[in-house]
Structures are given as C-alpha cells and as structure tokens.
XYZ file of C-alpha atoms in Angstrom:
516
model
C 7.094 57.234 -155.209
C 5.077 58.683 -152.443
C 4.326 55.181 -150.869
C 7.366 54.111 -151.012
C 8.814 57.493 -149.305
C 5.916 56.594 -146.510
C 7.488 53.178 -145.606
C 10.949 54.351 -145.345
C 9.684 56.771 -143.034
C 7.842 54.230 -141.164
C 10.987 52.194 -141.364
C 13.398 54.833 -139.832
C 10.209 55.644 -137.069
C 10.390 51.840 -136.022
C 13.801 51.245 -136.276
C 14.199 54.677 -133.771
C 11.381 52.663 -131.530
C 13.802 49.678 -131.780
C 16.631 51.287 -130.334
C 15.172 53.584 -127.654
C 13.418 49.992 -126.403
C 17.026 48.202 -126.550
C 18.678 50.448 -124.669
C 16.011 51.317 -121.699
C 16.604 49.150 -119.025
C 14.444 46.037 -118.149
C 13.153 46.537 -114.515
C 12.662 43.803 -111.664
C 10.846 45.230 -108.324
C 11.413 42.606 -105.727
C 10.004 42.605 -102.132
C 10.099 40.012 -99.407
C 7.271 39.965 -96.763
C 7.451 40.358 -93.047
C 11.482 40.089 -93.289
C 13.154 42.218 -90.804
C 15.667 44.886 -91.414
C 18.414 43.254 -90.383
C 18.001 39.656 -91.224
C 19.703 39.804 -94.613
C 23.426 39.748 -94.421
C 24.323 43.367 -96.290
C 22.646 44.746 -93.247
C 24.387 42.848 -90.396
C 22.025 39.523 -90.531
C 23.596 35.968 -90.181
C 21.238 34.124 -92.346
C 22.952 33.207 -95.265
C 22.288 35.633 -98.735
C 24.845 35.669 -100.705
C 22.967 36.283 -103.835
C 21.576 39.828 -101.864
C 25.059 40.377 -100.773
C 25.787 40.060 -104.061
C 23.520 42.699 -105.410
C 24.955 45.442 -102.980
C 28.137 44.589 -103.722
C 27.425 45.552 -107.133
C 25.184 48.510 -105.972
C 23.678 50.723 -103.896
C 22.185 49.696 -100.557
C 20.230 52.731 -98.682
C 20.251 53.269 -95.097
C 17.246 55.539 -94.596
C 14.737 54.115 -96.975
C 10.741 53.669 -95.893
C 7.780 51.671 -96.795
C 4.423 51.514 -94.588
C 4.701 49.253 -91.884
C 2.260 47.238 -93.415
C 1.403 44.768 -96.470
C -1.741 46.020 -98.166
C -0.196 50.324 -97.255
C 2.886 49.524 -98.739
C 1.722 48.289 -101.776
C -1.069 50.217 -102.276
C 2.442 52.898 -102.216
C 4.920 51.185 -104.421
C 2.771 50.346 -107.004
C 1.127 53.691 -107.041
C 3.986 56.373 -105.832
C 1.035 57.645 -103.941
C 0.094 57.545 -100.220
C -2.317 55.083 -99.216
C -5.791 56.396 -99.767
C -8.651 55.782 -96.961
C -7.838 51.830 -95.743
C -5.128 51.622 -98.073
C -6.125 47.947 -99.503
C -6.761 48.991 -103.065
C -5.723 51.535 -105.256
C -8.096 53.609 -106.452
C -9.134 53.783 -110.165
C -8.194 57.172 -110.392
C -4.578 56.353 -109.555
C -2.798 54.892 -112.203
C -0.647 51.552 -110.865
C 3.075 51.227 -112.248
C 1.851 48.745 -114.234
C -0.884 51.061 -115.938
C 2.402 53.274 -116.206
C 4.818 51.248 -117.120
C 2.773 49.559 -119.929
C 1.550 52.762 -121.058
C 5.761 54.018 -121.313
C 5.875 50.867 -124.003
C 6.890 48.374 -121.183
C 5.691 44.399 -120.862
C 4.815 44.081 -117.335
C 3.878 41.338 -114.961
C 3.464 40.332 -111.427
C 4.818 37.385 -109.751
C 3.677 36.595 -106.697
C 1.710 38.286 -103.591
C -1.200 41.622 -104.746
C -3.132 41.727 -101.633
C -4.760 45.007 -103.022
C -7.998 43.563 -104.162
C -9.269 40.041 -105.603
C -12.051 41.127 -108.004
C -12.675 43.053 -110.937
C -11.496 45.843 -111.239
C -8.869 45.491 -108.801
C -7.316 42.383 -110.010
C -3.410 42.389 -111.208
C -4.456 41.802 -114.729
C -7.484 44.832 -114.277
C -4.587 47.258 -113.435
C -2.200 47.038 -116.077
C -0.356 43.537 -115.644
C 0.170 41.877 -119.136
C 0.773 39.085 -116.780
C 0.313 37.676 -113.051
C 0.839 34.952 -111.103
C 0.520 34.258 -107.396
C -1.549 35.410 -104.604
C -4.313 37.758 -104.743
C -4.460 37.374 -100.512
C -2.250 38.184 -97.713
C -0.348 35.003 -96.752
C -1.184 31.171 -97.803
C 0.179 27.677 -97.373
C 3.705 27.557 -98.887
C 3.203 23.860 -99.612
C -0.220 23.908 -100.648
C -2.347 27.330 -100.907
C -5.613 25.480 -101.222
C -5.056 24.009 -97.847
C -7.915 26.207 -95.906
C -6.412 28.407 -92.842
C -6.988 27.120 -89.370
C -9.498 28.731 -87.592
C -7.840 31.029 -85.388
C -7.314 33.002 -89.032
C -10.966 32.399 -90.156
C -10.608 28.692 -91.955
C -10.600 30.412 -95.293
C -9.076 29.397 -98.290
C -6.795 31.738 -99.911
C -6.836 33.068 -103.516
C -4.318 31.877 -105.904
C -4.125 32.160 -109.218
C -3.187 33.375 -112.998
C -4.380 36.092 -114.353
C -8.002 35.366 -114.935
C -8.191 32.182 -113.721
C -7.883 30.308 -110.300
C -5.483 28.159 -109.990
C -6.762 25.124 -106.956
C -4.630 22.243 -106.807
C -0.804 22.066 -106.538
C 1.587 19.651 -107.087
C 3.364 17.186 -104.836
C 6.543 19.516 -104.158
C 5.149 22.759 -104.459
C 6.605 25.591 -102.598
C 5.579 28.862 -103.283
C 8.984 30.553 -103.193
C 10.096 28.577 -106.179
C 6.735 28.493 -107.928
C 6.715 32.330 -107.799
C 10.636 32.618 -109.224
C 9.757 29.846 -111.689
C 6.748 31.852 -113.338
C 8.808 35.308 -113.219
C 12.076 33.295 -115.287
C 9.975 32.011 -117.590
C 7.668 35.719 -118.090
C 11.648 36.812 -118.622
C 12.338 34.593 -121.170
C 9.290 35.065 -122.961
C 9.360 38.906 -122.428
C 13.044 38.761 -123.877
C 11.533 37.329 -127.238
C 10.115 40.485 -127.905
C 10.675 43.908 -129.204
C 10.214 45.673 -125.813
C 12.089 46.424 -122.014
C 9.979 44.771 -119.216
C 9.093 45.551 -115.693
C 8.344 42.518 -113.470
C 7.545 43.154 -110.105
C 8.817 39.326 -108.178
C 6.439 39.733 -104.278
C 7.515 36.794 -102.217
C 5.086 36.128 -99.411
C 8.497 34.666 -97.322
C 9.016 34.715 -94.393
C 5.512 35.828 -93.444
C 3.545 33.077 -91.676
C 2.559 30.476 -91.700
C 6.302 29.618 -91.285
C 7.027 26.453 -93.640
C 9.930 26.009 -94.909
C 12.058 22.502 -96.650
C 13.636 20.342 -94.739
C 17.190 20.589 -96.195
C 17.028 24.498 -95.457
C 15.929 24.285 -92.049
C 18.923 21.986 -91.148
C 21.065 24.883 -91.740
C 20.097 26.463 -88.964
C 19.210 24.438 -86.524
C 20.910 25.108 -82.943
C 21.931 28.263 -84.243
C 19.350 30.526 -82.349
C 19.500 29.146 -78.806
C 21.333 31.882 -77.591
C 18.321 33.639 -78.136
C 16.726 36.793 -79.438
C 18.607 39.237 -77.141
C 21.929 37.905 -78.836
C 20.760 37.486 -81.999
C 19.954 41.208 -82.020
C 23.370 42.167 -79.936
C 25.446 40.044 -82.918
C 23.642 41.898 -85.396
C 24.582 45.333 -84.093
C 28.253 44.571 -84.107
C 28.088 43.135 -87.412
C 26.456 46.444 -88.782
C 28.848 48.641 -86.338
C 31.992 46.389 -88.316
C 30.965 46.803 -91.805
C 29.951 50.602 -91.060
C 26.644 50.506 -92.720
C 25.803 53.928 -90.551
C 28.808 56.923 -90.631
C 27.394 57.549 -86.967
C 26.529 54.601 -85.149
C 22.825 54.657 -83.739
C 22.684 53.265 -79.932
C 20.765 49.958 -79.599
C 17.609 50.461 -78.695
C 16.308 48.355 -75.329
C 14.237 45.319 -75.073
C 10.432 45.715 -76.435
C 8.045 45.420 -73.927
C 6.178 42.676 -75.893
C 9.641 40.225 -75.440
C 9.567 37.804 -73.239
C 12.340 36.012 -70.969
C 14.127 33.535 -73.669
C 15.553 31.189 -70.250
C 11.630 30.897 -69.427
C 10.804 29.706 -72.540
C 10.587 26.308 -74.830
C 14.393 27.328 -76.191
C 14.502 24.332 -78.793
C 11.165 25.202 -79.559
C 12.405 28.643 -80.386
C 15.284 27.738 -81.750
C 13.004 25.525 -84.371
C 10.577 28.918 -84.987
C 13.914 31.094 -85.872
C 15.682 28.461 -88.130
C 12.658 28.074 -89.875
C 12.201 31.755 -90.782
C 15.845 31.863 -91.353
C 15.517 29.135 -94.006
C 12.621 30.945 -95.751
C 15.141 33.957 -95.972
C 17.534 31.494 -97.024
C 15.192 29.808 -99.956
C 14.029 33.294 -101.254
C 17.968 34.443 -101.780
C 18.651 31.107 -103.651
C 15.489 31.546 -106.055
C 17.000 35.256 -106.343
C 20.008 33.408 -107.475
C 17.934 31.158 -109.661
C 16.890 34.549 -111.419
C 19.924 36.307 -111.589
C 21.964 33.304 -113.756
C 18.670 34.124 -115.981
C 19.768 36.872 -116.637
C 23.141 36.330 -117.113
C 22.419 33.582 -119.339
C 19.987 35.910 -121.769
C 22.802 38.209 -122.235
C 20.525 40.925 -120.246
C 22.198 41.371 -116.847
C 23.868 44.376 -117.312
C 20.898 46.054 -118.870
C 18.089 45.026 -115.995
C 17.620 47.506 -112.743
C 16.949 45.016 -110.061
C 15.750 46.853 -106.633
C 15.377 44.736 -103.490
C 13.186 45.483 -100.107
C 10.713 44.749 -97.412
C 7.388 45.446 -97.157
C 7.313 46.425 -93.006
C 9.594 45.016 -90.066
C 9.592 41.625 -88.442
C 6.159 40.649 -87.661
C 5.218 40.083 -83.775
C 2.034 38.505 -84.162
C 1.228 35.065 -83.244
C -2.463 34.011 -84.885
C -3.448 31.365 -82.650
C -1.324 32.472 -79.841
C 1.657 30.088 -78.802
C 1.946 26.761 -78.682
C 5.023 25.054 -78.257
C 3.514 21.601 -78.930
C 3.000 23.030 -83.523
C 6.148 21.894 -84.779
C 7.043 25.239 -87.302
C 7.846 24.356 -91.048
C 5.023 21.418 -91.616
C 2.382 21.928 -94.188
C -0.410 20.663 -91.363
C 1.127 23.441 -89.034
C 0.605 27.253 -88.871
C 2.933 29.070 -86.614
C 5.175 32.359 -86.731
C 8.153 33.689 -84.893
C 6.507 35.925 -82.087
C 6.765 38.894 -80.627
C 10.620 38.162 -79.198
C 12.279 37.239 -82.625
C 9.763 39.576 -84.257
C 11.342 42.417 -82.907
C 14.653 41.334 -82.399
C 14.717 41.334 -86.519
C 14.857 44.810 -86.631
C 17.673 45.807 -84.914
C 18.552 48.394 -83.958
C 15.462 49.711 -84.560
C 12.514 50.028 -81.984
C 9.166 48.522 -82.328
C 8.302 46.270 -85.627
C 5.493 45.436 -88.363
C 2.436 48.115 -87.627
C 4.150 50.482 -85.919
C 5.519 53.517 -87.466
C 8.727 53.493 -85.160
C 11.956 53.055 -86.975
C 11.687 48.964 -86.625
C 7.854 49.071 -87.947
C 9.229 51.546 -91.536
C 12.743 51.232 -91.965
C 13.339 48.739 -94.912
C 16.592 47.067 -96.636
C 16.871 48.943 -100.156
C 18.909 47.639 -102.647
C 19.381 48.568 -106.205
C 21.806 47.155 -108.628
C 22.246 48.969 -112.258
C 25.909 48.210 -113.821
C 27.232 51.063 -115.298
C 25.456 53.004 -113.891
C 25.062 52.426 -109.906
C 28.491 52.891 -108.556
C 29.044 49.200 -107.303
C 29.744 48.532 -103.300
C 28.576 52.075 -102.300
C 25.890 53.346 -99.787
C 23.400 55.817 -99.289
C 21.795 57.627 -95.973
C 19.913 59.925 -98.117
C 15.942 59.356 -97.047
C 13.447 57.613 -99.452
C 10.101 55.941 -99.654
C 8.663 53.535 -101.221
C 6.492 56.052 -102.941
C 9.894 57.546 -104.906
C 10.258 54.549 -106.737
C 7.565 54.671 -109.516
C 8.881 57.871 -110.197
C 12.025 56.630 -110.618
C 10.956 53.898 -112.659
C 9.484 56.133 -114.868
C 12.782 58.759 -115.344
C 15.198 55.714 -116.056
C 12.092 54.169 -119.306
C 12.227 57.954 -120.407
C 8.504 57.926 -119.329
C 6.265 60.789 -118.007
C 3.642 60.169 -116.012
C -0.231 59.258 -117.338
C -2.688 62.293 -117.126
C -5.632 60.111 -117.455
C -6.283 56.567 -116.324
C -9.922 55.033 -116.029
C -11.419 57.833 -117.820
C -10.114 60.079 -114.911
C -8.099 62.971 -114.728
C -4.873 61.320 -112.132
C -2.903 63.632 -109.915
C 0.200 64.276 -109.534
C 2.295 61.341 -107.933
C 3.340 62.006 -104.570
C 6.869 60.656 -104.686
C 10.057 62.062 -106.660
C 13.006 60.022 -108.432
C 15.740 58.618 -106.970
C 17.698 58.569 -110.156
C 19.910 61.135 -109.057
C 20.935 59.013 -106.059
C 21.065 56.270 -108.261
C 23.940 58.271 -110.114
C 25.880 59.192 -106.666
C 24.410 62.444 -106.965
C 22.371 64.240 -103.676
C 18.565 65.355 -104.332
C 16.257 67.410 -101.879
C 15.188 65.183 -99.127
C 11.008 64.910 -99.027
C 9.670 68.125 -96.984
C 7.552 65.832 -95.035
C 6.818 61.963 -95.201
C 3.796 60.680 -93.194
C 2.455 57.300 -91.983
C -0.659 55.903 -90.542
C -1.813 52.383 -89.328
C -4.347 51.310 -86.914
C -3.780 54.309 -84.977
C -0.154 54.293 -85.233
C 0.963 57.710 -86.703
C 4.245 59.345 -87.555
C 5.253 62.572 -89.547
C 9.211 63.210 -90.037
C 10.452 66.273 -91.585
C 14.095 66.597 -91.596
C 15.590 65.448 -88.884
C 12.861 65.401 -86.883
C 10.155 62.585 -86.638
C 7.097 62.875 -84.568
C 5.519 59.665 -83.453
C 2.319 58.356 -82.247
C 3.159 54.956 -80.248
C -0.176 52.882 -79.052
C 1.913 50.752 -77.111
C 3.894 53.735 -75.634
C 2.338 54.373 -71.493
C 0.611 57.330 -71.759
C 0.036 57.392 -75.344
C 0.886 60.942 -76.572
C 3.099 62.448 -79.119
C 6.681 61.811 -79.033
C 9.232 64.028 -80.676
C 12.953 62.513 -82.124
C 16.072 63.721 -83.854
C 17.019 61.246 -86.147
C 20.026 63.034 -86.706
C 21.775 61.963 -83.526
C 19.082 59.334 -82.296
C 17.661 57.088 -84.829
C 16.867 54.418 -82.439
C 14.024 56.777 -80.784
C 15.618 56.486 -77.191
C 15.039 60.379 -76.091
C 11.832 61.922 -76.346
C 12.354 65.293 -76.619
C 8.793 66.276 -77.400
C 8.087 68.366 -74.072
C 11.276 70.819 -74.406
C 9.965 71.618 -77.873
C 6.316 71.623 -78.199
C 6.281 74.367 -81.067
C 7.847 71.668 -83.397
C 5.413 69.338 -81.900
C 2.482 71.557 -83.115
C 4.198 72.370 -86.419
C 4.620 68.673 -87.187
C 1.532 67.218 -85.868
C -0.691 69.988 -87.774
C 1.201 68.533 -91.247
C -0.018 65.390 -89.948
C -3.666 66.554 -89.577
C -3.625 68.080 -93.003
C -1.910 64.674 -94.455
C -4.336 62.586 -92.808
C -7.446 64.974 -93.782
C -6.371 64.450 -97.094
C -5.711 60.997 -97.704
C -8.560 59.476 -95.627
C -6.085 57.900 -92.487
C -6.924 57.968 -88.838
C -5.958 61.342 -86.666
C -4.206 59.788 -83.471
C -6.501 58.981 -80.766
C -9.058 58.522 -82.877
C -11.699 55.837 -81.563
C -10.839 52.226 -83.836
C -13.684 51.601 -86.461
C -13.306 49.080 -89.488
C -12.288 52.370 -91.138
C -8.872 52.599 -92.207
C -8.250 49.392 -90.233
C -7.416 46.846 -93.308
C -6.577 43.194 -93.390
C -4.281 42.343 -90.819
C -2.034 39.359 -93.410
C-alpha cells in the first residue's frame, strides 16, 4: 500500500508543479540597439511601428525609465539587476545573470541575438544560464553577412557569431540579421511551448546600430522624407509627443548639441539616404516584432507572455571612419552610421545622446504589455532602471532570488520590482540611481540629478530639477552647492564601490570598455 500512497503523492506534487508552471507567465525581454528615444512612434517618432504602438496600446509605456548609456553597462545591468561592476563588460561570477535566475525559478531560457558581455568560457550566454543562444557574442556586425571582416577604421576584425557552443561562419544568400535573430527566438518559442515549463527569452537586436544596412524595399519608405533635416525632424517630434501628452508637464526642447552641424552645408540627399536607412532598420525590427507576436497568438499563449520593450542608450553620434559622403549607407560592402546631427536629434527632447549620462544619453522607451493584468493604453512617469527589471521578473515567476551562484555567496540585487507599477499601483522611487561612462557621471535622487558633462565648457558639476526641467536647460548647481556636495559624495561612495571612474579622473583602459 505504502508505494502506491508514495506515487499518488508524487502525482498530486507534479500535478501542483503543473499548474503553478501553466499559469506563471512566459517572459520576452526585448531591446533594440543605439535606437533613440523618440524614434518609435508611441513616443512621438515618425518611423513607422505599428506593432510597438501596438504593445502600448495594450500596456504600459514609462516616461522616466533608465538604462546606462551604453551597450556592454546596460547589459551587464539588465541581465544582472546589479550596477555595472569595474568596466562593466562582463558580469561577474559572483552575480547571478537572469538567466542563472530565471532557470533556477524552473524557467527555459534563451538568448536571441546581441551578449556583448564576454565571448569565452565562462562568460559565454550558454556559461551563464542560457538553455539556449543565438546571435552575437560582439558589439555590432554585418547585417548581411557577419563574417564579412570590419573595415579598418574599426580594427578589420571579424565579429563573433554563433550558437551556443559553436561558431556559426558562413551565411546564406539573404541573410539579415534582424530576421535571423526573430527567426531563432519563434522557433526557441515553439519548441519551449512543447514543454512542461514558462520561458524567458531575452530577443537583443543589434538594429539600428551601425554599420547601417538595411533592404532595399524598407529603405524606399523613407526616402525624401528626412531632407528637412535633423532640426525638424526633432521639432516634429516634440509636437507629436506635446499632442499625444506622453508628459502631464511638457519639458522645454532642449537647444541644438554642439556636435550638430549646419544641415544647408551639408550633402542633404546624402543625409537624407543615412536617416531613411536607420529609419528602415527601425522599421524591419517592428515587423519581425510583428512576426513574433502572431506567434504567439497562434500558440494560444499571447495573453499569458509579459513582453517588455526598450533601448539600450540614446541615438549614437559616432561616425567610425569619420564622414564620407561618397559610402552609399545600407550596402553590405559599406559601413556608415547616422552622425552626430541625426544622432542627437533622436533623442528629443532630451540633451546629449549614447555615452553621456544626460537625459538623451539614459532615458529609454519602456514598454510592457501583460493582458489582464497591465491596464491597456495607460502611462507611467514613475522612475525606473533597467536594474528593476530582474527583480521584477522574478516577483511575477513567484521566484526569490539565488543565494549562491558559482560556488559564491551573491548579494543582494540592487534593483526593486516594478510589479506594483505594473498593477497601476505607486512604489517608492530609488533613493539614489547612479551612472558612469568614460568619465561621464551622473547621480539623481529625487528630483534632483547631478551631472558630470565632458563635453560641457568648463567641465564641472551641474545640478538639475527634473521636476520642472527635464531637458537640463538651467544649471542650478552654484545657488545650491550643499545639494551639490550631498549628491556628489553618494556618487563617490557609489563609484568606490562598484569600481567606476570618480569625475575628472585621468582616462586609463580602466573602466573604459568596448566602444560597439
């Protein structure tokens, strides 16, 4: 009698297992590259995303939300929920990734697409808790063809692609990576969905970072569409975010960067040709988010999956190689990227973009979809950061946190949930969020933000209320230097702690990173 009492028991225990796992939510993380705050079209941009629009319709898009200002910072953050320790281009084995997490809460978890946080054991995808990756173990590659070497104003190297264990070295006629990356993550679903567990699947498209290549058919759609220029780009933009209210109080438009140059000096069809072709990387990405979506839809798993949606930094403004109007952008022989102008025109109406820690260099789109449980078309201005959402992951799987990974004792992640926002409800706002790269510092607490600018003339710190100027027009750093010394000390402390620069400090390969 006893065995048989043993497998009932074993019976009820698994079928309990069952339904806790059918009834936790699958997860999908997805992050575009380089893309610009306000280039997708639920936060004023023209380029055409219906698919995103789509998602905050039926969710919750965020208005103050944060990542690093840079690729390998902010991932080294939302995979972790931690700061970025030392250069911030690995995570240490004592942190536990959300993979390691996630798998550990009874999850299947992959990655599809861009890691950039270390190509070798142990710091591989698959090393750190990934039943399953795909992609780009680099910064940026050839969309067409990522064993096409870089030229050799980025170092002629060839980039590392792969799955799981194994490099992957020739592509096929037609490749592009945007679809190659969606492709993989549809059919992990599918497979996933065969089994008797909830997945996470992080989707990291490398669009629209350089090189910018994009197909044919997609850069039609925009071509002529840009030669107004970037100053009107960024002007329509405003008025489209000032119609559809995305801020109760308006933020002023911030004035030109000091990096932009005079569009009626310039190549303009030349220009016009670099914007259209970021525009129709934007444009690819949001139909292969579409692609995934009707995957969904057609597994009968929609309404069950959390998708979140964001940006890794601003607009980028560098140009590797410099420019030269005679590269024709969207070519697999060519290797060009939007510039400084449209680079910081993306971010509007934000100051400053990708690898600086003003508003256009942190400030990301953040969009998160959950039916029944996101109220749909809403909005929040409560302040995040990328760091909240492992921790959030990990409240919505019923998961606590792992006490040991690696054999080491982990500490306690650094971000909180958002799952109360998630549920329309208000949670403390973070006592102090911090930022460092290559010199560029921040601290905000509050309403207050205290920023280190290198590109500022004199360099020193500058002191903003985001309350009533979220654009960082007016310094008010020298009427209150008590706040300046109670914010930049947090910063020394935060910085003394997690291995980034101190502002001023001289530039050593220390804490400087890969720059793709």
């Amino acid at each position: 009698m006893k065995p048989l009492v043993l497998l009932s028991s074993l019976l009820v225990m698994a079928s309990t297992a069952w339904s806790a796992d059918a009834t936790r939510p699958n997860i999908i993380l997805m992050m575009a590259d380089d893309m610009g705050f306000s280039c997708i079209s639920p936060y004023g941009g023209e380029i055409q995303t219906p698919n995103l629009q789509k998602l905050a319709d039926g969710g919750v898009k965020f208005t103050q939300f944060y990542n690093n200002a840079k690729c390998t910072t902010t991932r080294a953050s939302l995979l972790s929920g931690m700061y970025p320790r030392d250069s911030g281009n690995s995570i240490p084995n004592g942190i536990a990734t959300i993979g390691e997490q996630m798998r550990a809460a009874g999850y299947r978890t992959a990655l599809c697409g861009k890691w950039h946080l270390g190509s070798k054991a142990p710091q591989r995808p698959f090393d750190r808790g990934f039943d399953e990756f795909y992609g780009l173990m680099d910064g940026c590659c050839n969309f067409f063809n990522p064993a096409q070497p870089d030229p050799d104003a980025k170092g002629g190297k060839v980039r590392i692609f792969g799955q799981n264990d194994e490099l992957i070295t020739e592509f096929p006629p037609g490749f592009y990576t945007t679809d190659a990356f969606t492709d993989h993550a549809i059919k992990t679903i599918k497979r996933f969905h065969g089994e008797s567990k909830p997945f996470f699947l992080h989707l990291a498209f490398t669009c629209p970072h350089y090189p910018l290549h994009a197909p044919a058919e997609d850069i039609a759609k925009y071509r002529g569409k840009y030669k107004a220029g970037w100053e009107a780009m960024r002007v329509a933009r405003y008025e489209r975010q000032k119609a559809m209210g995305l801020w109760d109080k308006m933020p002023a438009l911030s004035g030109t960067d000091d990096k932009a140059y005079a569009f009626e000096g310039a190549n303009q069809d030349w220009e016009d040709l670099r914007m259209a072709t970021y525009a129709a990387m934007v444009d690819r990405m949001d139909q292969n988010i579409g692609r995934l979506m009707k995957s969904l839809e057609e597994l009968g798993i929609a309404d069950n999956t959390i998708i979140m949606f964001l940006s890794d930094n601003g607009g980028c403004s560098e140009e590797p190689g410099g420019r030269d109007d005679t590269q024709q952008p969207g070519l697999v022989s060519t290797y060009t990227a939007v510039g400084p102008s449209w680079g910081w025109a993306q971010n509007a109406p934000f100051r400053r973009y990708k690898s600086w820690v003003n508003e256009g260099g942190i400030s990301t789109p953040f969009i998160v979809r959950w039916p029944g449980h996101v109220k749909p078309n809403t909005k929040s201005n409560q302040v995040g950061h990328i760091i909240d959402v492992l921790p959030t992951c990990l409240e919505v799987a019923g998961a606590k946190p792992l006490a040991e990974v690696h054999g080491e004792k982990t500490q306690p992640i650094e971000g909180s949930s958002l799952a109360s926002v998630l549920h329309g409800e208000t949670r403390s706002a973070p006592k102090e969020l911090c930022w460092e790269w290559s010199g560029n510092c921040a601290v905000r607490h509050g309403q207050w933000k205290l920023v280190w600018d290198t590109a500022a003339k004199p360099v020193k710190w500058e002191l903003y209320d985001l309350e009533s100027d979220r654009t960082e027009l007016h310094d008010l750093a020298a009427t209150k230097p008590e706040l300046v010394k109670e914010l930049s000390d947090a910063y020394t402390r935060w910085a003394k702690a997690t291995g980034r620069k101190l502002p001023g400090a001289a530039k050593n390969k220390k804490g400087k990173g890969t720059s793709d």
